[in-house]
C-alpha atoms as one frame of an Amber mdcrd trajectory, in Angstrom:
protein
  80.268  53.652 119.692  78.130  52.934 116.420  79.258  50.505 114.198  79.384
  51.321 110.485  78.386  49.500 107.530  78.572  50.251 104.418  76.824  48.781
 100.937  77.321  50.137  97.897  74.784  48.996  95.248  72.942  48.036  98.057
  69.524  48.259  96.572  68.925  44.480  95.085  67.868  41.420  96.690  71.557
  40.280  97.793  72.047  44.385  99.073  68.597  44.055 101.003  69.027  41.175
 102.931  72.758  42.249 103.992  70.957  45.347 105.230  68.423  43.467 107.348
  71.026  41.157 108.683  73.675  43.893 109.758  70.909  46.369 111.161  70.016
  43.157 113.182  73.459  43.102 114.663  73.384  46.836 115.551  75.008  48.347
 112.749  73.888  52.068 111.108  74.066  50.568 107.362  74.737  53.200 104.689
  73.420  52.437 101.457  75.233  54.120  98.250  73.172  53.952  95.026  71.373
  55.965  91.915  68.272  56.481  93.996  67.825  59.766  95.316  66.953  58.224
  99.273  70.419  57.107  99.644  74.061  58.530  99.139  74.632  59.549  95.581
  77.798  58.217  93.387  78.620  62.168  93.290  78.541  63.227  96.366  81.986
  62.218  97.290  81.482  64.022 100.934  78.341  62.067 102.086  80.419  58.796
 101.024  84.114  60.125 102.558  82.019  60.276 105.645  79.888  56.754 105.425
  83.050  54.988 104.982  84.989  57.234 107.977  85.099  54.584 110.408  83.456
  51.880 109.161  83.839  48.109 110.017  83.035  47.216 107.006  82.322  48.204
 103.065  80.577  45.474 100.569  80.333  46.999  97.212  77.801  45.202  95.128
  77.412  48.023  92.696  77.019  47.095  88.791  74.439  47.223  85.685  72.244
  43.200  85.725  73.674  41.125  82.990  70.276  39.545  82.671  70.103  41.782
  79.335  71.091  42.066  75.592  74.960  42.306  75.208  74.547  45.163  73.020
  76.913  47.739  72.714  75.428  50.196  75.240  74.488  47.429  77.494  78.080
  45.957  77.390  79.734  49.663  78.115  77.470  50.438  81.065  77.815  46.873
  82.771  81.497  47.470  82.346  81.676  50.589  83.126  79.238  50.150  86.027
  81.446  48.012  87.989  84.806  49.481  87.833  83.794  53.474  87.742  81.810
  52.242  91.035  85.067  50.554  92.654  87.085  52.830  91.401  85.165  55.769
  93.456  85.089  53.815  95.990  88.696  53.155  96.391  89.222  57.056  95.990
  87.013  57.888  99.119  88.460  54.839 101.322  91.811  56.905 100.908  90.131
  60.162 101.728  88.964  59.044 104.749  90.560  60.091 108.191  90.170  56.517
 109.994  89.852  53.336 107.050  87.390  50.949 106.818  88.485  47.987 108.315
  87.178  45.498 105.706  86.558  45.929 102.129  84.796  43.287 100.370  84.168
  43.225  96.946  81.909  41.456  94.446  83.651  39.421  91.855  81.909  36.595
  89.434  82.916  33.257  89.290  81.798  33.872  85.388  85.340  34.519  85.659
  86.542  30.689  84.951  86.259  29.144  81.828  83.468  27.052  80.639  84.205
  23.743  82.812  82.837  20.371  82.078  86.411  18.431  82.989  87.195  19.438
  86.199  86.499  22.064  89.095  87.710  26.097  89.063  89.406  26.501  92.391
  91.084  30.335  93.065  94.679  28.319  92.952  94.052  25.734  90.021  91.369
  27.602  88.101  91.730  28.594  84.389  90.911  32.429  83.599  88.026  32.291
  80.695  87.555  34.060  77.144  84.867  37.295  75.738  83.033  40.014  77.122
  81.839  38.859  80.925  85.551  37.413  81.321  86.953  40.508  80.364  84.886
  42.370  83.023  85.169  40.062  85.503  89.333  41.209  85.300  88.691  44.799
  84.715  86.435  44.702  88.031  89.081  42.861  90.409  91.954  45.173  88.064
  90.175  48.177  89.572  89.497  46.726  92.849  93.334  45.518  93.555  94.813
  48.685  92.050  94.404  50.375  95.225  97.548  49.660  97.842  95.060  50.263
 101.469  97.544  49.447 104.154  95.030  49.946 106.608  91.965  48.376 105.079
  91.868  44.402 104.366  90.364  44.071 100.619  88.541  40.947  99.795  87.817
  40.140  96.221  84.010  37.212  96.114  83.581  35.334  93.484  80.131  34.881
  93.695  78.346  32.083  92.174  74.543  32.438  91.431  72.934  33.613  95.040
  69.970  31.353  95.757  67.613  33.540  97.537  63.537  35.239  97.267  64.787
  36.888  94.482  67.221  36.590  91.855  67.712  33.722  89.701  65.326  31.416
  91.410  61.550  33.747  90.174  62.429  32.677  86.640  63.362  28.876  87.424
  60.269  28.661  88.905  58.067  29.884  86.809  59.948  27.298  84.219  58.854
  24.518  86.306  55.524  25.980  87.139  54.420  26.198  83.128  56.003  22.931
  82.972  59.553  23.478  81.099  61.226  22.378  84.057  63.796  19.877  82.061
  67.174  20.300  81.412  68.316  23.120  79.408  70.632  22.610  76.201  72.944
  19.147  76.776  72.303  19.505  80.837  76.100  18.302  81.383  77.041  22.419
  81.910  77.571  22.920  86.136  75.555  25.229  87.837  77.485  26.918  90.778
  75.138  28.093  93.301  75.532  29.504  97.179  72.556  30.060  99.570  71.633
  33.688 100.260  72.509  32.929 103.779  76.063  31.475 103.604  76.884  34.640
 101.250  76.225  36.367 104.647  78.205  34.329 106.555  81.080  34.097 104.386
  80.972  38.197 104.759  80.857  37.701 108.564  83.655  34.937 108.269  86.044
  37.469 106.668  85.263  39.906 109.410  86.514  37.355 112.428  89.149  36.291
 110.532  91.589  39.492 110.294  94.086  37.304 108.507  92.586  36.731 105.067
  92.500  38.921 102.118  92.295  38.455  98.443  90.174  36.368  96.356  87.987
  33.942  97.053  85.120  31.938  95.454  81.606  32.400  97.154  80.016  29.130
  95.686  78.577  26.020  97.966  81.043  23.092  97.692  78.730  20.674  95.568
  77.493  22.408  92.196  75.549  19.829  90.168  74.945  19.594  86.373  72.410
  21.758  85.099  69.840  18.506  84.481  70.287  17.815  88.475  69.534  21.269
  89.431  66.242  21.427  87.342  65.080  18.106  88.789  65.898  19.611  92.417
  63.666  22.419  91.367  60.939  20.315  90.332  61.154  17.797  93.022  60.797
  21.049  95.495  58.053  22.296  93.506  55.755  18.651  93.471  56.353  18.189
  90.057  56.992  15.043  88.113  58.194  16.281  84.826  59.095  19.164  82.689
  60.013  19.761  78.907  63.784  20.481  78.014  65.025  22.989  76.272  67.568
  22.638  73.340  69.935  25.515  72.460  68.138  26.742  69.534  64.948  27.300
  71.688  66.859  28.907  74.538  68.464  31.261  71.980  65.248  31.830  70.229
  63.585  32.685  74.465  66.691  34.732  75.365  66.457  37.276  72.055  62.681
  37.185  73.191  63.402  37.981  76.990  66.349  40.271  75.737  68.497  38.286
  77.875  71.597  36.133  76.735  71.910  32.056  76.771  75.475  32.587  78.439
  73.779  32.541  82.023  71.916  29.137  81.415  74.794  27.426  79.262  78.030
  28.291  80.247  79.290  25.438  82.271  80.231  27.146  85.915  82.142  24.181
  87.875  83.619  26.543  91.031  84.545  25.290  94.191  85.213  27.322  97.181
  88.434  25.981  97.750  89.931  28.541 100.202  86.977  28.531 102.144  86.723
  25.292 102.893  90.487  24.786 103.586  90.244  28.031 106.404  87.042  26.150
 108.102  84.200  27.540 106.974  81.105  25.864 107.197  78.546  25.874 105.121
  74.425  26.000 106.381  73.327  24.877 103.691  76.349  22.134 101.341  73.580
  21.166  98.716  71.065  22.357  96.590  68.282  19.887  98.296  69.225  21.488
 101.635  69.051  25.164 100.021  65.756  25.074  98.382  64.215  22.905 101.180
  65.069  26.064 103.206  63.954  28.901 100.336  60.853  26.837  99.335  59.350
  26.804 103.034
C-alpha cells in the first residue's frame, strides 16, 4: 500500500526539500498550493482525497513576512495562515480514514523579545503586536479542531538554515562586506538546520505519543554579533561593517522589508525535544554552516 504525504504550502525552500526527502522514503507527496500544477485551496475534493489516508499532513501554508507590514500585507499574512489551517482542519474531518499525523507550522516569533533568559514551550513568555498576534491566531485555528483520530503537532520554528531562505541575504551581507553585527548584536538569533527540521518531522512520526507544541530551534542560539562572525568565518572573511538601527531601518523601508526579523531578540530552546531524546545533526551554528557552506 502507498504511503501518503501531504504538504500544504509546499512550494518554498522548507516545502521542497520535505518533498525530496519523503519521495526518497517512498511516499506519493501531495502538494496543496496557489499554483495551478498542484491541488488548489478550492477544490475541497482533490484535498478530502490527498489527505484520505495519509500518514502524514505538514501545513506550511502562509504569505512571507519578509515584507512591509502594511495594512494589506498584515491582513493577507494573517489571513493566509489561519484560512489555510482552517481548510485544512475542515477536510481532515471529511475524510473517511484520518491522517495519522498533523503537523503544523508555528513561529517561535511567538515569545517575547528575550535578552534575560531562554523561551522554553513550559517557561516561555507569550510576546506583544502584530506577528505575536498571528502567531496565536495560527495555533487558535490549528487547536480548535478536536481530531480524535489524528495526532496534531503545533512547530515553533526558528529561522530554517538551509540553500534558501534567510541565509542568500546574510551572505550577500558578508560578501559586500557588511558582515558585522546588526543594531546592539546582544538580540539571540534562534536558528535550526534544514535537516533536523526533517528529522524532528520524522521524530514525531515514531513517536505516537507526543502531540502539541513544540519549539523547532537547535539547542544553542547565539547573539546576533556571534552569528555574523560564524558567517564570515565560513565565508573567509576577516571583517565586516555593522549596522546600527537607524541604517537597518533606513535598508528595510528600502528592501520593503521590516527590522523586526534582524532585531527582535529570539532566545528559544527546544526544551521538549531535548527532554524526549532527540538528537540533533547539527547542535551549533559552526556545525550547520560547515555543512550548508560545502
Amino acid at each position: 500500500m502507498v504511503k501518503k504525504a501531504v504538504i500544504a504550502g509546499g512550494t518554498g525552500f522548507i516545502g521542497t526539500y520535505l518533498k525530496e526527502k519523503y519521495e526518497r522514503l517512498g511516499y506519493l507527496v501531495y502538494i496543496i498550493s496557489r499554483h495551478s500544477e498542484h491541488i488548489q485551496w478550492d477544490d475541497t475534493d482533490s484535498m478530502r482525497d490527498a489527505l484520505d489516508g495519509a500518514k502524514l499532513v505538514i501545513n506550511l501554508a502562509g504569505k512571507s513576512v519578509n515584507c512591509r507590514y502594511t495594512e494589506t500585507n498584515k491582513r493577507e499574512i494573517f489571513n493566509s495562515r489561519t484560512e489555510t489551517t482552517e481548510s485544512l482542519g475542515r477536510a481532515i474531518e471529511a475524510c473517511g480514514i484520518a491522517p495519522e499525523l498533523w503537523v503544523n507550522a508555528s513561529t517561535a516569533t511567538i515569545y517575547r523579545h528575550a535578552e534575560d533568559r531562554p523561551m522554553t514551550e513550559d517557561g516561555g513568555e507569550i510576546g506583544r503586536g502584530f506577528s505575536v498576534e498571528v502567531a496565536k491566531a495560527w495555533e487558535d485555528s490549528f487547536f480548535s479542531f478536536q481530531l480524535p483520530d489524528t495526532r496534531q503537532v503545533a512547530l515553533r520554528i526558528a529561522i530554517v538554515l538551509g540553500d534558501g531562505g534567510v541565509m542568500e541575504p546574510y551572505r550577500k551581507l558578508v560578501k559586500y562586506g557588511l558582515g558585522g553585527k546588526q543594531g546592539s548584536g546582544r538580540q539571540m538569533f534562534s536558528w535550526i538546520h534544514i535537516e533536523d527540521l526533517y528529522r524532528t518531522v520524522r521524530f514525531m512520526q515514531h513517536r505516537d505519543e507526543l502531540s502539541g507544541v513544540f519549539n523547532a530551534s537547535a539547542p544553542n542560539p547565539v547573539a546576533n554579533k556571534e552569528w555574523m562572525k560564524a558567517m564570515r568565518q565560513s565565508m573567509n572573511r576577516r571583517t565586516g561593517l555593522p549596522a546600527s538601527k537607524w541604517m537597518l531601518e533606513t535598508g528595510a523601508a528600502a528592501l520593503r522589508t521590516e527590522t523586526e526579523l534582524i532585531l527582535k531578540s529570539r532566545w528559544v530552546v527546544p526544551e521538549r525535544l531535548v527532554r524526549e531524546g532527540f538528537r540533533f545533526r547539527y547542535p551549533s551554528v559552526g556545525s550547520a554552516l560547515a555543512d550548508l557552506n560545502n
